Amino acid sequence: LQTGYLHAGFPQASITVHKAVLQDEILITVTEGPRLKAGKVEFEGSQQLNADQLRQQLIAPQPKPTRFGEAAEANQQPMSSPSWQPGKPAPLDPATLQKIEQQLKKACRNQGFAFAELHTKVNVDLASRTARLKVTIVNEGPVATAQKIHVEGLKNNRREDLLKFLNLEPGSPIN
């Protein structure tokens, strides 16, 4: 129950449960406290990483992955819900914050920074009832690029189709 309240933006929720000894009942007392809305996503320490692209991974719906050969039409592709939605309840539970950090690391890899190190922290402002997400890029690491691309073993698909699906061309970041 506590985790559910954290996920719904209640950082100070208090829950107590009492069981009556002689009766078959429990009493759950909840003090919700203030509900926080998600605020801005701020970045610190990015030199080559595109912070705007990283931010979009969190605040905008993203296409769900498709398998090769099953690409859906652009207007029919299923989308995932944003992890951090400014103006909506701030997800403060550890599992969601861990998911956000994993999404950011994947977004770094998509920009060619496979070894980027980052930390996330939620800064709470009870007066304004907002929670800002601060992302610190500790180390971007080296960018990896594909200079030459060799494809072998294709029988049913063309090289160009495979490279287009992978969004890969010479000079592209390896992700």
PDB file of N, CA and C in Angstrom, residues 9 14 16 26 28 44 51 64 85 116 119 143 150-151 157:
ATOM      1  N   GLY A   9       2.386   9.583  -6.138  1.00  0.00           N
ATOM      2  CA  GLY A   9       2.844  10.935  -5.846  1.00  0.00           C
ATOM      3  C   GLY A   9       2.675  11.403  -4.409  1.00  0.00           C
ATOM      4  N   SER A  14       1.240   7.901   5.270  1.00  0.00           N
ATOM      5  CA  SER A  14       1.469   7.076   6.451  1.00  0.00           C
ATOM      6  C   SER A  14       0.326   6.075   6.554  1.00  0.00           C
ATOM      7  N   THR A  16      -1.124   2.695   8.794  1.00  0.00           N
ATOM      8  CA  THR A  16      -1.028   1.780   9.937  1.00  0.00           C
ATOM      9  C   THR A  16      -2.149   0.763   9.828  1.00  0.00           C
ATOM     10  N   ILE A  26      -9.846  -5.825  10.606  1.00  0.00           N
ATOM     11  CA  ILE A  26      -8.643  -5.004  10.667  1.00  0.00           C
ATOM     12  C   ILE A  26      -9.041  -3.558  10.434  1.00  0.00           C
ATOM     13  N   ILE A  28      -7.436  -0.101   8.902  1.00  0.00           N
ATOM     14  CA  ILE A  28      -6.349   0.518   8.148  1.00  0.00           C
ATOM     15  C   ILE A  28      -6.546   2.021   8.239  1.00  0.00           C
ATOM     16  N   GLU A  44      22.313  17.525 -15.970  1.00  0.00           N
ATOM     17  CA  GLU A  44      23.572  18.152 -15.587  1.00  0.00           C
ATOM     18  C   GLU A  44      24.708  17.239 -16.048  1.00  0.00           C
ATOM     19  N   ALA A  51      20.551  15.987 -24.433  1.00  0.00           N
ATOM     20  CA  ALA A  51      19.673  15.959 -23.268  1.00  0.00           C
ATOM     21  C   ALA A  51      18.202  16.051 -23.672  1.00  0.00           C
ATOM     22  N   LYS A  64       6.318   1.076 -28.976  1.00  0.00           N
ATOM     23  CA  LYS A  64       6.703  -0.213 -28.413  1.00  0.00           C
ATOM     24  C   LYS A  64       7.521  -0.946 -29.465  1.00  0.00           C
ATOM     25  N   GLN A  85       5.508  12.327 -16.397  1.00  0.00           N
ATOM     26  CA  GLN A  85       4.603  13.217 -17.110  1.00  0.00           C
ATOM     27  C   GLN A  85       4.418  14.511 -16.332  1.00  0.00           C
ATOM     28  N   ALA A 116      27.742   5.004 -20.772  1.00  0.00           N
ATOM     29  CA  ALA A 116      27.416   6.211 -20.003  1.00  0.00           C
ATOM     30  C   ALA A 116      27.006   5.833 -18.583  1.00  0.00           C
ATOM     31  N   HIS A 119      23.098   9.193 -12.802  1.00  0.00           N
ATOM     32  CA  HIS A 119      22.338   9.040 -11.568  1.00  0.00           C
ATOM     33  C   HIS A 119      21.095   9.910 -11.665  1.00  0.00           C
ATOM     34  N   VAL A 143      32.003   7.431 -27.505  1.00  0.00           N
ATOM     35  CA  VAL A 143      30.937   7.161 -28.470  1.00  0.00           C
ATOM     36  C   VAL A 143      31.433   6.061 -29.418  1.00  0.00           C
ATOM     37  N   HIS A 150      29.165  -4.966 -42.559  1.00  0.00           N
ATOM     38  CA  HIS A 150      29.143  -6.170 -43.383  1.00  0.00           C
ATOM     39  C   HIS A 150      27.955  -7.016 -42.944  1.00  0.00           C
ATOM     40  N   VAL A 151      27.164  -7.460 -43.899  1.00  0.00           N
ATOM     41  CA  VAL A 151      26.015  -8.309 -43.611  1.00  0.00           C
ATOM     42  C   VAL A 151      26.198  -9.592 -44.395  1.00  0.00           C
ATOM     43  N   ASN A 157      15.796 -11.595 -47.018  1.00  0.00           N
ATOM     44  CA  ASN A 157      15.704 -10.146 -46.860  1.00  0.00           C
ATOM     45  C   ASN A 157      16.881  -9.479 -47.559  1.00  0.00           C
TER      46      ASN A 157
END
